[in-house]
Amino acid sequence: MKIKKRYGKHGGYLPHCVDRDIIRRIKKEEANNPEYYIRVDDKFFILNEALITDSYKYIGFFIYGISLLYIIGRFSINKEIGFGFSFLIILAGSLSIFYYHNHPKKELILDRMNGMITFPNYFYFKPFTMPFEDCLVAWSVKNSGASPTAPRLSLLHPNGFTSTDVMGADILEDWCFMNWYMDKNRPLPPGTAFDEYRLQDFERRKAEGFPKPLFPGTFHTPERTPSQHRQRKEIGGW
């Protein structure tokens, strides 16, 4: 998938690199909560990005409530009911609830072994899948003025203009985590959610000769134990 290398009139992208010891440490009990994490292991990191769709359900019920009060009010003061207006707001409520129950999955999928990333598109459009190294990333603030939203990590769509915001509000933290996880030549990121997979991941990299990291970095990612770190240095040379 070819992507237009442009990000608005200001330009600017975050580099693929690991330049810090990340603070984000996903706990095992957190990883078992499907409301946020669909899968967390040494092969896939799948984050639920659909929490925002809950708002459609509440918007739908809110619109229904407003339309009901409107109709009751028109009856109570003996005025002709505006059926056209009532129909439109009821339709809007119905569409909001329908979208909530039928929207496509909104997931951020990091495929560590194959180096691929999948992230949501708008509404019913198909999600984007591309090599992680080709993904263009910046930060975005969707609102401006007196009440701007917190900046978030923004993944550029192939059209070169629109984007999808993912993860939380700590942009550099989230991006560093993604790079660390997607570099299959490095140890898994910190966090108890990955602990049960660290040994098998170490043995896989050892069998491959401990190839050097795919992405540059100023932070030296350590192995879990001094013995493992020593083996990596002796075999891989880094």
mmCIF file of C-alpha atoms in Angstrom:
data_model
loop_
_atom_site.group_PDB
_atom_site.id
_atom_site.type_symbol
_atom_site.label_atom_id
_atom_site.label_comp_id
_atom_site.label_asym_id
_atom_site.label_seq_id
_atom_site.Cartn_x
_atom_site.Cartn_y
_atom_site.Cartn_z
ATOM 1 C CA MET A 1 0.000 0.000 0.000
ATOM 2 C CA LYS A 2 1.582 3.231 -1.144
ATOM 3 C CA ILE A 3 1.068 6.218 1.109
ATOM 4 C CA LYS A 4 1.378 9.853 0.183
ATOM 5 C CA LYS A 5 4.161 11.273 2.353
ATOM 6 C CA ARG A 6 2.435 14.413 3.451
ATOM 7 C CA TYR A 7 0.889 15.460 6.741
ATOM 8 C CA GLY A 8 -0.939 18.723 6.329
ATOM 9 C CA LYS A 9 0.683 22.047 5.603
ATOM 10 C CA HIS A 10 2.970 21.846 8.647
ATOM 11 C CA GLY A 11 4.420 18.414 7.870
ATOM 12 C CA GLY A 12 6.542 16.512 10.331
ATOM 13 C CA TYR A 13 6.621 12.860 11.362
ATOM 14 C CA LEU A 14 7.837 10.961 14.394
ATOM 15 C CA PRO A 15 10.816 8.707 13.592
ATOM 16 C CA HIS A 16 10.722 4.948 14.076
ATOM 17 C CA CYS A 17 13.033 4.534 17.048
ATOM 18 C CA VAL A 18 13.337 3.436 20.667
ATOM 19 C CA ASP A 19 14.767 6.395 22.547
ATOM 20 C CA ARG A 20 13.580 5.936 26.125
ATOM 21 C CA ASP A 21 12.741 3.514 28.882
ATOM 22 C CA ILE A 22 8.966 3.531 28.532
ATOM 23 C CA ILE A 23 6.741 4.176 31.518
ATOM 24 C CA ARG A 24 3.808 2.277 29.991
ATOM 25 C CA ARG A 25 3.900 -1.110 31.700
ATOM 26 C CA ILE A 26 0.854 -3.192 30.911
ATOM 27 C CA LYS A 27 -0.096 -5.415 33.828
ATOM 28 C CA LYS A 28 -1.319 -8.951 33.320
ATOM 29 C CA GLU A 29 -4.670 -8.203 34.943
ATOM 30 C CA GLU A 30 -5.141 -5.235 32.615
ATOM 31 C CA ALA A 31 -4.366 -7.340 29.549
ATOM 32 C CA ASN A 32 -7.198 -9.718 30.517
ATOM 33 C CA ASN A 33 -9.757 -6.918 30.296
ATOM 34 C CA PRO A 34 -11.321 -7.152 26.789
ATOM 35 C CA GLU A 35 -12.805 -3.704 27.170
ATOM 36 C CA TYR A 36 -9.325 -2.338 26.476
ATOM 37 C CA TYR A 37 -7.019 -5.135 25.327
ATOM 38 C CA ILE A 38 -8.110 -7.873 22.916
ATOM 39 C CA ARG A 39 -4.786 -9.730 22.841
ATOM 40 C CA VAL A 40 -1.399 -9.085 24.424
ATOM 41 C CA ASP A 41 1.433 -11.589 23.877
ATOM 42 C CA ASP A 42 4.717 -12.044 22.011
ATOM 43 C CA LYS A 43 3.036 -12.139 18.588
ATOM 44 C CA PHE A 44 0.115 -9.733 18.664
ATOM 45 C CA PHE A 45 -0.817 -6.585 20.533
ATOM 46 C CA ILE A 46 -4.466 -5.783 19.826
ATOM 47 C CA LEU A 47 -5.990 -2.710 21.466
ATOM 48 C CA ASN A 48 -9.712 -1.967 21.503
ATOM 49 C CA GLU A 49 -10.146 1.461 19.908
ATOM 50 C CA ALA A 50 -13.964 1.229 19.850
ATOM 51 C CA LEU A 51 -14.671 2.811 23.240
ATOM 52 C CA ILE A 52 -15.696 6.011 21.497
ATOM 53 C CA THR A 53 -18.597 4.151 19.816
ATOM 54 C CA ASP A 54 -20.316 3.843 23.189
ATOM 55 C CA SER A 55 -21.179 7.502 22.769
ATOM 56 C CA TYR A 56 -23.380 6.651 19.791
ATOM 57 C CA LYS A 57 -25.582 4.520 22.032
ATOM 58 C CA TYR A 58 -26.033 7.342 24.541
ATOM 59 C CA ILE A 59 -26.515 9.915 21.799
ATOM 60 C CA GLY A 60 -29.241 7.744 20.297
ATOM 61 C CA PHE A 61 -31.131 7.383 23.567
ATOM 62 C CA PHE A 62 -30.678 11.103 24.262
ATOM 63 C CA ILE A 63 -32.167 12.001 20.883
ATOM 64 C CA TYR A 64 -35.071 9.639 21.482
ATOM 65 C CA GLY A 65 -35.723 11.337 24.825
ATOM 66 C CA ILE A 66 -35.643 14.800 23.284
ATOM 67 C CA SER A 67 -38.048 13.778 20.505
ATOM 68 C CA LEU A 68 -40.459 12.210 23.024
ATOM 69 C CA LEU A 69 -40.456 15.356 25.161
ATOM 70 C CA TYR A 70 -40.980 17.431 22.035
ATOM 71 C CA ILE A 71 -44.022 15.417 20.953
ATOM 72 C CA ILE A 72 -45.521 15.434 24.467
ATOM 73 C CA GLY A 73 -44.968 19.170 24.692
ATOM 74 C CA ARG A 74 -46.695 19.792 21.383
ATOM 75 C CA PHE A 75 -49.692 17.756 22.529
ATOM 76 C CA SER A 76 -49.868 19.471 25.929
ATOM 77 C CA ILE A 77 -50.206 22.940 24.459
ATOM 78 C CA ASN A 78 -52.611 21.776 21.711
ATOM 79 C CA LYS A 79 -50.406 22.748 18.850
ATOM 80 C CA GLU A 80 -49.993 20.834 15.655
ATOM 81 C CA ILE A 81 -47.160 18.326 16.007
ATOM 82 C CA GLY A 82 -44.284 18.821 13.618
ATOM 83 C CA PHE A 83 -44.118 15.225 12.399
ATOM 84 C CA GLY A 84 -41.408 15.972 9.876
ATOM 85 C CA PHE A 85 -39.050 17.328 12.512
ATOM 86 C CA SER A 86 -39.941 14.513 14.922
ATOM 87 C CA PHE A 87 -39.256 11.929 12.234
ATOM 88 C CA LEU A 88 -35.831 13.397 11.515
ATOM 89 C CA ILE A 89 -34.644 13.390 15.126
ATOM 90 C CA ILE A 90 -36.036 9.885 15.702
ATOM 91 C CA LEU A 91 -34.228 8.740 12.550
ATOM 92 C CA ALA A 92 -31.005 10.303 13.820
ATOM 93 C CA GLY A 93 -31.400 8.442 17.113
ATOM 94 C CA SER A 94 -32.100 5.176 15.316
ATOM 95 C CA LEU A 95 -29.028 5.529 13.106
ATOM 96 C CA SER A 96 -26.820 6.267 16.124
ATOM 97 C CA ILE A 97 -28.006 3.158 17.947
ATOM 98 C CA PHE A 98 -27.782 1.051 14.758
ATOM 99 C CA TYR A 99 -24.190 2.169 14.235
ATOM 100 C CA TYR A 100 -23.334 1.327 17.836
ATOM 101 C CA HIS A 101 -24.590 -2.244 17.436
ATOM 102 C CA ASN A 102 -23.313 -2.860 13.895
ATOM 103 C CA HIS A 103 -20.110 -0.867 13.497
ATOM 104 C CA PRO A 104 -17.023 -2.737 12.239
ATOM 105 C CA LYS A 105 -14.323 -3.614 14.723
ATOM 106 C CA LYS A 106 -12.193 -0.658 15.750
ATOM 107 C CA GLU A 107 -8.893 -2.220 16.713
ATOM 108 C CA LEU A 108 -5.246 -1.259 16.649
ATOM 109 C CA ILE A 109 -3.438 -4.470 15.656
ATOM 110 C CA LEU A 110 0.326 -4.797 15.936
ATOM 111 C CA ASP A 111 1.530 -7.978 14.212
ATOM 112 C CA ARG A 112 5.013 -8.295 15.686
ATOM 113 C CA MET A 113 6.259 -11.316 13.720
ATOM 114 C CA ASN A 114 5.198 -10.006 10.311
ATOM 115 C CA GLY A 115 5.891 -6.326 10.982
ATOM 116 C CA MET A 116 2.377 -5.232 10.008
ATOM 117 C CA ILE A 117 0.042 -2.692 11.566
ATOM 118 C CA THR A 118 -3.740 -2.464 11.185
ATOM 119 C CA PHE A 119 -5.667 0.572 12.391
ATOM 120 C CA PRO A 120 -9.290 1.770 12.058
ATOM 121 C CA ASN A 121 -10.777 3.865 9.311
ATOM 122 C CA TYR A 122 -13.832 6.101 9.633
ATOM 123 C CA PHE A 123 -17.355 4.728 10.125
ATOM 124 C CA TYR A 124 -17.948 1.598 7.992
ATOM 125 C CA PHE A 125 -14.829 1.904 5.849
ATOM 126 C CA LYS A 126 -12.349 -0.954 5.929
ATOM 127 C CA PRO A 127 -9.357 -0.610 8.274
ATOM 128 C CA PHE A 128 -5.889 0.045 6.901
ATOM 129 C CA THR A 129 -3.163 -2.609 6.963
ATOM 130 C CA MET A 130 0.420 -1.789 6.019
ATOM 131 C CA PRO A 131 4.031 -2.510 6.985
ATOM 132 C CA PHE A 132 4.761 -0.842 10.303
ATOM 133 C CA GLU A 133 7.952 0.721 8.933
ATOM 134 C CA ASP A 134 5.870 2.522 6.275
ATOM 135 C CA CYS A 135 3.372 3.937 8.759
ATOM 136 C CA LEU A 136 3.590 7.725 8.999
ATOM 137 C CA VAL A 137 2.888 9.069 12.451
ATOM 138 C CA ALA A 138 2.517 12.518 13.975
ATOM 139 C CA TRP A 139 0.497 14.132 16.725
ATOM 140 C CA SER A 140 -2.855 15.816 16.377
ATOM 141 C CA VAL A 141 -5.208 18.081 18.304
ATOM 142 C CA LYS A 142 -8.687 17.739 16.865
ATOM 143 C CA ASN A 143 -10.098 20.914 18.422
ATOM 144 C CA SER A 144 -8.491 24.301 18.747
ATOM 145 C CA GLY A 145 -9.280 27.474 20.601
ATOM 146 C CA ALA A 146 -10.254 27.717 24.244
ATOM 147 C CA SER A 147 -10.958 23.988 24.783
ATOM 148 C CA PRO A 148 -8.612 21.866 22.658
ATOM 149 C CA THR A 149 -8.554 18.123 23.111
ATOM 150 C CA ALA A 150 -5.414 16.476 24.453
ATOM 151 C CA PRO A 151 -2.940 15.701 21.654
ATOM 152 C CA ARG A 152 -2.903 12.086 20.543
ATOM 153 C CA LEU A 153 -0.815 9.830 18.372
ATOM 154 C CA SER A 154 -2.162 10.112 14.830
ATOM 155 C CA LEU A 155 -1.654 7.521 12.067
ATOM 156 C CA LEU A 156 -1.848 8.930 8.560
ATOM 157 C CA HIS A 157 -4.239 7.379 6.051
ATOM 158 C CA PRO A 158 -2.925 6.419 2.591
ATOM 159 C CA ASN A 159 -4.741 9.396 1.052
ATOM 160 C CA GLY A 160 -2.193 11.655 2.767
ATOM 161 C CA PHE A 161 -4.793 13.929 4.374
ATOM 162 C CA THR A 162 -6.950 12.171 6.968
ATOM 163 C CA SER A 163 -5.733 10.215 9.979
ATOM 164 C CA THR A 164 -6.770 8.003 12.880
ATOM 165 C CA ASP A 165 -5.895 8.783 16.493
ATOM 166 C CA VAL A 166 -4.872 5.808 18.632
ATOM 167 C CA MET A 167 -3.844 4.884 22.170
ATOM 168 C CA GLY A 168 -3.697 7.537 24.920
ATOM 169 C CA ALA A 169 -2.544 11.105 25.298
ATOM 170 C CA ASP A 170 1.164 10.511 25.950
ATOM 171 C CA ILE A 171 2.351 10.649 22.363
ATOM 172 C CA LEU A 172 6.055 9.890 22.731
ATOM 173 C CA GLU A 173 5.367 7.222 25.318
ATOM 174 C CA ASP A 174 2.840 5.436 23.086
ATOM 175 C CA TRP A 175 4.981 5.705 19.961
ATOM 176 C CA CYS A 176 8.079 4.428 21.750
ATOM 177 C CA PHE A 177 6.065 1.485 23.092
ATOM 178 C CA MET A 178 4.821 0.623 19.593
ATOM 179 C CA ASN A 179 8.338 0.720 18.152
ATOM 180 C CA TRP A 180 9.760 -1.353 20.984
ATOM 181 C CA TYR A 181 7.027 -3.977 20.639
ATOM 182 C CA MET A 182 7.209 -4.083 16.833
ATOM 183 C CA ASP A 183 10.979 -4.541 16.814
ATOM 184 C CA LYS A 184 10.949 -8.349 17.005
ATOM 185 C CA ASN A 185 14.737 -8.371 17.408
ATOM 186 C CA ARG A 186 14.463 -6.638 20.776
ATOM 187 C CA PRO A 187 13.172 -8.156 24.028
ATOM 188 C CA LEU A 188 9.493 -7.612 24.767
ATOM 189 C CA PRO A 189 8.611 -4.266 26.428
ATOM 190 C CA PRO A 190 8.338 -3.976 30.216
ATOM 191 C CA GLY A 191 5.110 -5.057 31.922
ATOM 192 C CA THR A 192 3.847 -8.215 33.618
ATOM 193 C CA ALA A 193 1.494 -8.849 30.682
ATOM 194 C CA PHE A 194 4.514 -10.029 28.671
ATOM 195 C CA ASP A 195 6.319 -11.985 31.390
ATOM 196 C CA GLU A 196 4.997 -15.432 30.489
ATOM 197 C CA TYR A 197 6.188 -14.975 26.886
ATOM 198 C CA ARG A 198 9.681 -13.625 27.543
ATOM 199 C CA LEU A 199 11.501 -16.953 27.666
ATOM 200 C CA GLN A 200 10.031 -18.296 24.427
ATOM 201 C CA ASP A 201 10.695 -14.951 22.749
ATOM 202 C CA PHE A 202 14.305 -15.060 23.973
ATOM 203 C CA GLU A 203 14.772 -18.606 22.639
ATOM 204 C CA ARG A 204 13.341 -17.581 19.255
ATOM 205 C CA ARG A 205 15.763 -14.666 18.938
ATOM 206 C CA LYS A 206 18.629 -16.850 20.128
ATOM 207 C CA ALA A 207 17.839 -19.462 17.447
ATOM 208 C CA GLU A 208 17.922 -16.670 14.878
ATOM 209 C CA GLY A 209 21.351 -15.540 16.107
ATOM 210 C CA PHE A 210 20.119 -12.427 17.909
ATOM 211 C CA PRO A 211 19.848 -10.184 14.830
ATOM 212 C CA LYS A 212 20.355 -6.494 15.513
ATOM 213 C CA PRO A 213 17.354 -4.198 16.130
ATOM 214 C CA LEU A 214 15.162 -3.254 13.199
ATOM 215 C CA PHE A 215 14.739 0.325 14.435
ATOM 216 C CA PRO A 216 17.477 2.570 15.831
ATOM 217 C CA GLY A 217 17.403 3.800 19.371
ATOM 218 C CA THR A 218 19.353 5.649 22.018
ATOM 219 C CA PHE A 219 17.971 3.458 24.791
ATOM 220 C CA HIS A 220 19.665 0.089 25.226
ATOM 221 C CA THR A 221 16.872 -2.459 25.741
ATOM 222 C CA PRO A 222 18.051 -5.034 28.292
ATOM 223 C CA GLU A 223 17.253 -8.724 28.491
ATOM 224 C CA ARG A 224 15.347 -10.057 31.478
ATOM 225 C CA THR A 225 18.389 -11.548 33.220
ATOM 226 C CA PRO A 226 22.153 -10.809 33.169
ATOM 227 C CA SER A 227 22.762 -14.323 31.790
ATOM 228 C CA GLN A 228 20.418 -13.734 28.852
ATOM 229 C CA HIS A 229 21.959 -10.330 28.240
ATOM 230 C CA ARG A 230 25.426 -11.892 28.188
ATOM 231 C CA GLN A 231 24.306 -14.537 25.672
ATOM 232 C CA ARG A 232 22.877 -11.900 23.387
ATOM 233 C CA LYS A 233 26.090 -9.926 23.472
ATOM 234 C CA GLU A 234 28.250 -12.986 22.807
ATOM 235 C CA ILE A 235 26.081 -14.337 19.962
ATOM 236 C CA GLY A 236 24.565 -11.201 18.441
ATOM 237 C CA GLY A 237 27.283 -8.707 19.281
ATOM 238 C CA TRP A 238 25.012 -5.989 20.669
#
